mmCIF file with all atom_site columns, C-alpha atoms in Angstrom:
data_model
loop_
_atom_site.group_PDB
_atom_site.id
_atom_site.type_symbol
_atom_site.label_atom_id
_atom_site.label_alt_id
_atom_site.label_comp_id
_atom_site.label_asym_id
_atom_site.label_entity_id
_atom_site.label_seq_id
_atom_site.pdbx_PDB_ins_code
_atom_site.Cartn_x
_atom_site.Cartn_y
_atom_site.Cartn_z
_atom_site.occupancy
_atom_site.B_iso_or_equiv
_atom_site.pdbx_formal_charge
_atom_site.auth_seq_id
_atom_site.auth_comp_id
_atom_site.auth_asym_id
_atom_site.auth_atom_id
_atom_site.pdbx_PDB_model_num
ATOM 1   C CA . MET A 1 1   ? 16.294  1.286   6.656  1.00 38.00 ? 1   MET A CA 1
ATOM 2   C CA . ALA A 1 2   ? 17.555  -1.737  8.363  1.00 39.00 ? 2   ALA A CA 1
ATOM 3   C CA . PRO A 1 3   ? 14.914  -4.337  9.561  1.00 41.00 ? 3   PRO A CA 1
ATOM 4   C CA . ALA A 1 4   ? 14.400  -4.329  13.490 1.00 42.00 ? 4   ALA A CA 1
ATOM 5   C CA . LYS A 1 5   ? 16.184  -6.850  15.274 1.00 43.00 ? 5   LYS A CA 1
ATOM 6   C CA . GLU A 1 6   ? 14.036  -9.777  16.160 1.00 42.00 ? 6   GLU A CA 1
ATOM 7   C CA . THR A 1 7   ? 14.069  -10.586 20.131 1.00 42.00 ? 7   THR A CA 1
ATOM 8   C CA . PRO A 1 8   ? 12.370  -13.951 21.162 1.00 42.00 ? 8   PRO A CA 1
ATOM 9   C CA . ASP A 1 9   ? 9.822   -12.059 22.919 1.00 43.00 ? 9   ASP A CA 1
ATOM 10  C CA . ARG A 1 10  ? 8.464   -9.996  19.808 1.00 44.00 ? 10  ARG A CA 1
ATOM 11  C CA . ALA A 1 11  ? 8.999   -13.204 17.734 1.00 44.00 ? 11  ALA A CA 1
ATOM 12  C CA . CYS A 1 12  ? 6.510   -15.053 20.311 1.00 44.00 ? 12  CYS A CA 1
ATOM 13  C CA . THR A 1 13  ? 4.043   -12.212 20.267 1.00 49.00 ? 13  THR A CA 1
ATOM 14  C CA . GLN A 1 14  ? 4.129   -11.546 16.667 1.00 50.00 ? 14  GLN A CA 1
ATOM 15  C CA . GLU A 1 15  ? 3.222   -15.647 15.957 1.00 50.00 ? 15  GLU A CA 1
ATOM 16  C CA . ARG A 1 16  ? 0.534   -15.385 18.615 1.00 51.00 ? 16  ARG A CA 1
ATOM 17  C CA . LEU A 1 17  ? -1.041  -12.558 16.810 1.00 53.00 ? 17  LEU A CA 1
ATOM 18  C CA . GLU A 1 18  ? -0.914  -14.211 13.517 1.00 51.00 ? 18  GLU A CA 1
ATOM 19  C CA . GLY A 1 19  ? -2.360  -17.148 14.967 1.00 51.00 ? 19  GLY A CA 1
ATOM 20  C CA . VAL A 1 20  ? -5.357  -15.083 16.496 1.00 50.00 ? 20  VAL A CA 1
ATOM 21  C CA . LEU A 1 21  ? -5.960  -13.223 13.100 1.00 52.00 ? 21  LEU A CA 1
ATOM 22  C CA . GLY A 1 22  ? -5.760  -16.454 11.356 1.00 53.00 ? 22  GLY A CA 1
ATOM 23  C CA . LEU A 1 23  ? -2.400  -15.382 9.415  1.00 49.00 ? 23  LEU A CA 1
ATOM 24  C CA . PRO A 1 24  ? 0.063   -17.936 8.453  1.00 52.00 ? 24  PRO A CA 1
ATOM 25  C CA . GLN A 1 25  ? 2.348   -18.758 11.545 1.00 52.00 ? 25  GLN A CA 1
ATOM 26  C CA . ARG A 1 26  ? 6.046   -19.051 11.139 1.00 53.00 ? 26  ARG A CA 1
ATOM 27  C CA . SER A 1 27  ? 6.357   -21.787 13.646 1.00 57.00 ? 27  SER A CA 1
ATOM 28  C CA . VAL A 1 28  ? 4.060   -24.155 15.585 1.00 55.00 ? 28  VAL A CA 1
ATOM 29  C CA . GLU A 1 29  ? 2.982   -22.958 18.874 1.00 64.00 ? 29  GLU A CA 1
ATOM 30  C CA . ALA A 1 30  ? 0.418   -23.926 21.466 1.00 71.00 ? 30  ALA A CA 1
ATOM 31  C CA . ALA A 1 31  ? -2.816  -22.452 21.426 1.00 77.00 ? 31  ALA A CA 1
ATOM 32  C CA . PRO A 1 32  ? -3.566  -18.770 22.429 1.00 75.00 ? 32  PRO A CA 1
ATOM 33  C CA . LYS A 1 33  ? -4.182  -18.210 25.870 1.00 80.00 ? 33  LYS A CA 1
ATOM 34  C CA . HIS A 1 34  ? -6.663  -15.116 25.323 1.00 81.00 ? 34  HIS A CA 1
ATOM 35  C CA . LEU A 1 35  ? -8.780  -14.228 22.560 1.00 83.00 ? 35  LEU A CA 1
ATOM 36  C CA . ILE A 1 36  ? -10.074 -11.039 21.707 1.00 83.00 ? 36  ILE A CA 1
ATOM 37  C CA . ILE A 1 37  ? -12.793 -10.714 19.000 1.00 80.00 ? 37  ILE A CA 1
ATOM 38  C CA . VAL A 1 38  ? -11.738 -8.055  16.633 1.00 79.00 ? 38  VAL A CA 1
ATOM 39  C CA . ASP A 1 39  ? -14.897 -8.076  14.324 1.00 77.00 ? 39  ASP A CA 1
ATOM 40  C CA . GLY A 1 40  ? -16.155 -4.589  14.362 1.00 77.00 ? 40  GLY A CA 1
ATOM 41  C CA . ALA A 1 41  ? -13.374 -3.264  16.441 1.00 82.00 ? 41  ALA A CA 1
ATOM 42  C CA . ILE A 1 42  ? -11.478 -0.413  16.026 1.00 84.00 ? 42  ILE A CA 1
ATOM 43  C CA . MET A 1 43  ? -7.534  -0.018  15.925 1.00 85.00 ? 43  MET A CA 1
ATOM 44  C CA . GLN A 1 44  ? -5.543  3.287   16.513 1.00 86.00 ? 44  GLN A CA 1
ATOM 45  C CA . PRO A 1 45  ? -2.522  4.346   17.704 1.00 87.00 ? 45  PRO A CA 1
ATOM 46  C CA . ILE A 1 46  ? -2.120  6.441   20.859 1.00 89.00 ? 46  ILE A CA 1
ATOM 47  C CA . PRO A 1 47  ? 0.905   8.870   20.337 1.00 89.00 ? 47  PRO A CA 1
ATOM 48  C CA . GLU A 1 48  ? -0.404  11.086  22.919 1.00 89.00 ? 48  GLU A CA 1
ATOM 49  C CA . HIS A 1 49  ? -0.210  8.443   25.850 1.00 87.00 ? 49  HIS A CA 1
ATOM 50  C CA . PRO A 1 50  ? 1.517   10.421  28.901 1.00 87.00 ? 50  PRO A CA 1
ATOM 51  C CA . LYS A 1 51  ? 3.855   7.821   30.238 1.00 89.00 ? 51  LYS A CA 1
ATOM 52  C CA . ARG A 1 52  ? 4.589   5.333   27.485 1.00 91.00 ? 52  ARG A CA 1
ATOM 53  C CA . ASP A 1 53  ? 5.835   5.396   23.804 1.00 91.00 ? 53  ASP A CA 1
ATOM 54  C CA . TYR A 1 54  ? 4.432   3.393   20.828 1.00 92.00 ? 54  TYR A CA 1
ATOM 55  C CA . ILE A 1 55  ? 0.900   2.456   22.339 1.00 92.00 ? 55  ILE A CA 1
ATOM 56  C CA . PHE A 1 56  ? -1.879  1.748   20.538 1.00 91.00 ? 56  PHE A CA 1
ATOM 57  C CA . CYS A 1 57  ? -5.633  0.904   21.514 1.00 91.00 ? 57  CYS A CA 1
ATOM 58  C CA . LEU A 1 58  ? -8.276  -1.844  20.243 1.00 89.00 ? 58  LEU A CA 1
ATOM 59  C CA . SER A 1 59  ? -11.809 -1.132  20.968 1.00 89.00 ? 59  SER A CA 1
ATOM 60  C CA . THR A 1 60  ? -13.990 -3.818  20.561 1.00 86.00 ? 60  THR A CA 1
ATOM 61  C CA . ALA A 1 61  ? -17.708 -3.954  19.470 1.00 84.00 ? 61  ALA A CA 1
ATOM 62  C CA . PHE A 1 62  ? -18.534 -5.326  22.909 1.00 89.00 ? 62  PHE A CA 1
ATOM 63  C CA . GLY A 1 63  ? -17.117 -1.891  24.716 1.00 90.00 ? 63  GLY A CA 1
ATOM 64  C CA . ASP A 1 64  ? -13.982 -3.255  25.807 1.00 91.00 ? 64  ASP A CA 1
ATOM 65  C CA . ALA A 1 65  ? -10.443 -1.383  25.194 1.00 92.00 ? 65  ALA A CA 1
ATOM 66  C CA . TYR A 1 66  ? -7.246  -2.931  25.022 1.00 92.00 ? 66  TYR A CA 1
ATOM 67  C CA . LEU A 1 67  ? -3.983  -0.962  25.427 1.00 91.00 ? 67  LEU A CA 1
ATOM 68  C CA . PHE A 1 68  ? -0.640  -2.470  23.741 1.00 91.00 ? 68  PHE A CA 1
ATOM 69  C CA . GLN A 1 69  ? 2.900   -1.141  23.552 1.00 91.00 ? 69  GLN A CA 1
ATOM 70  C CA . ALA A 1 70  ? 5.143   -1.943  20.593 1.00 91.00 ? 70  ALA A CA 1
ATOM 71  C CA . PRO A 1 71  ? 8.906   -1.828  20.973 1.00 92.00 ? 71  PRO A CA 1
ATOM 72  C CA . CYS A 1 72  ? 9.148   0.942   18.197 1.00 92.00 ? 72  CYS A CA 1
ATOM 73  C CA . GLN A 1 73  ? 7.139   2.995   15.635 1.00 90.00 ? 73  GLN A CA 1
ATOM 74  C CA . VAL A 1 74  ? 7.877   0.682   12.752 1.00 91.00 ? 74  VAL A CA 1
ATOM 75  C CA . GLU A 1 75  ? 6.499   -2.249  14.752 1.00 92.00 ? 75  GLU A CA 1
ATOM 76  C CA . LEU A 1 76  ? 3.553   -0.296  15.753 1.00 90.00 ? 76  LEU A CA 1
ATOM 77  C CA . GLU A 1 77  ? 2.585   0.570   12.480 1.00 89.00 ? 77  GLU A CA 1
ATOM 78  C CA . ASN A 1 78  ? 2.990   -3.214  11.697 1.00 90.00 ? 78  ASN A CA 1
ATOM 79  C CA . TRP A 1 79  ? 0.671   -4.238  14.339 1.00 89.00 ? 79  TRP A CA 1
ATOM 80  C CA . VAL A 1 80  ? -2.142  -1.621  13.304 1.00 86.00 ? 80  VAL A CA 1
ATOM 81  C CA . ASN A 1 81  ? -1.717  -2.480  9.674  1.00 86.00 ? 81  ASN A CA 1
ATOM 82  C CA . SER A 1 82  ? -1.989  -6.264  10.301 1.00 86.00 ? 82  SER A CA 1
ATOM 83  C CA . ILE A 1 83  ? -4.919  -6.055  12.513 1.00 85.00 ? 83  ILE A CA 1
ATOM 84  C CA . HIS A 1 84  ? -6.726  -3.525  10.025 1.00 82.00 ? 84  HIS A CA 1
ATOM 85  C CA . SER A 1 85  ? -5.892  -5.879  7.031  1.00 83.00 ? 85  SER A CA 1
ATOM 86  C CA . ALA A 1 86  ? -7.075  -8.857  8.900  1.00 81.00 ? 86  ALA A CA 1
ATOM 87  C CA . CYS A 1 87  ? -10.079 -7.332  9.931  1.00 78.00 ? 87  CYS A CA 1
ATOM 88  C CA . ALA A 1 88  ? -10.713 -5.915  6.370  1.00 77.00 ? 88  ALA A CA 1
ATOM 89  C CA . ALA A 1 89  ? -10.002 -9.219  4.820  1.00 78.00 ? 89  ALA A CA 1
ATOM 90  C CA . ALA A 1 90  ? -12.426 -11.267 7.209  1.00 75.00 ? 90  ALA A CA 1
ATOM 91  C CA . PHE A 1 91  ? -15.091 -8.577  6.434  1.00 72.00 ? 91  PHE A CA 1
ATOM 92  C CA . ALA A 1 92  ? -15.012 -8.818  2.584  1.00 74.00 ? 92  ALA A CA 1
ATOM 93  C CA . ARG A 1 93  ? -14.985 -12.655 2.622  1.00 74.00 ? 93  ARG A CA 1
ATOM 94  C CA . HIS A 1 94  ? -18.335 -12.384 4.494  1.00 71.00 ? 94  HIS A CA 1
ATOM 95  C CA . ARG A 1 95  ? -19.880 -9.899  2.479  1.00 67.00 ? 95  ARG A CA 1
ATOM 96  C CA . GLY A 1 96  ? -18.523 -10.482 -1.028 1.00 68.00 ? 96  GLY A CA 1
ATOM 97  C CA . LYS A 1 97  ? -17.491 -7.762  -3.371 1.00 64.00 ? 97  LYS A CA 1
ATOM 98  C CA . THR A 1 98  ? -21.008 -5.971  -4.119 1.00 68.00 ? 98  THR A CA 1
ATOM 99  C CA . GLY A 1 99  ? -22.127 -6.419  -0.281 1.00 71.00 ? 99  GLY A CA 1
ATOM 100 C CA . THR A 1 100 ? -18.803 -4.978  1.049  1.00 70.00 ? 100 THR A CA 1
ATOM 101 C CA . LEU A 1 101 ? -19.174 -1.784  -1.318 1.00 77.00 ? 101 LEU A CA 1
ATOM 102 C CA . HIS A 1 102 ? -22.809 -1.371  -0.307 1.00 78.00 ? 102 HIS A CA 1
ATOM 103 C CA . LEU A 1 103 ? -22.113 -2.210  3.293  1.00 76.00 ? 103 LEU A CA 1
ATOM 104 C CA . LEU A 1 104 ? -19.303 0.412   3.695  1.00 79.00 ? 104 LEU A CA 1
ATOM 105 C CA . GLN A 1 105 ? -21.177 2.943   2.108  1.00 84.00 ? 105 GLN A CA 1
ATOM 106 C CA . GLU A 1 106 ? -24.107 2.382   4.558  1.00 84.00 ? 106 GLU A CA 1
ATOM 107 C CA . GLU A 1 107 ? -21.549 2.520   7.560  1.00 84.00 ? 107 GLU A CA 1
ATOM 108 C CA . ILE A 1 108 ? -20.029 5.809   6.149  1.00 88.00 ? 108 ILE A CA 1
ATOM 109 C CA . PHE A 1 109 ? -23.256 7.544   6.155  1.00 87.00 ? 109 PHE A CA 1
ATOM 110 C CA . ARG A 1 110 ? -24.115 6.259   9.459  1.00 85.00 ? 110 ARG A CA 1
ATOM 111 C CA . LEU A 1 111 ? -20.730 7.526   11.037 1.00 87.00 ? 111 LEU A CA 1
ATOM 112 C CA . GLU A 1 112 ? -21.399 10.748  9.235  1.00 88.00 ? 112 GLU A CA 1
ATOM 113 C CA . LYS A 1 113 ? -24.999 11.017  10.755 1.00 86.00 ? 113 LYS A CA 1
ATOM 114 C CA . ASN A 1 114 ? -23.547 10.187  14.329 1.00 82.00 ? 114 ASN A CA 1
ATOM 115 C CA . ILE A 1 115 ? -20.779 12.728  14.054 1.00 85.00 ? 115 ILE A CA 1
ATOM 116 C CA . GLU A 1 116 ? -23.339 15.488  13.044 1.00 80.00 ? 116 GLU A CA 1
ATOM 117 C CA . THR A 1 117 ? -25.754 14.404  15.954 1.00 78.00 ? 117 THR A CA 1
ATOM 118 C CA . VAL A 1 118 ? -22.437 14.758  18.093 1.00 73.00 ? 118 VAL A CA 1
ATOM 119 C CA . SER A 1 119 ? -21.505 18.100  17.188 1.00 69.00 ? 119 SER A CA 1
ATOM 120 C CA . ILE A 1 120 ? -24.751 19.738  17.334 1.00 64.00 ? 120 ILE A CA 1
#
């Protein structure tokens, strides 16, 4: 599969995302105009959006939800994977190896309990 053609808008957007997430930037750019705190956020594609294709949603721990549109399916998957990876890396740095495993087990237990409560 050939790589997607990089347009100036897409490159600019990707560089801003890389800067916000603390990933290495490809070029020097001005500071981001907006900042979304992704600590504890949930990121997921929205394939059933009624009017647009390649939509994904970022729901923050503060209850805010942001919808974004990617230019294609591959780019959508790249955005979702990049944000998931950045969040996981930040999480692991804060907790250490043992703490991360314990915290993930607690979180899984909490989520399963919430699912049981909601389904009753």
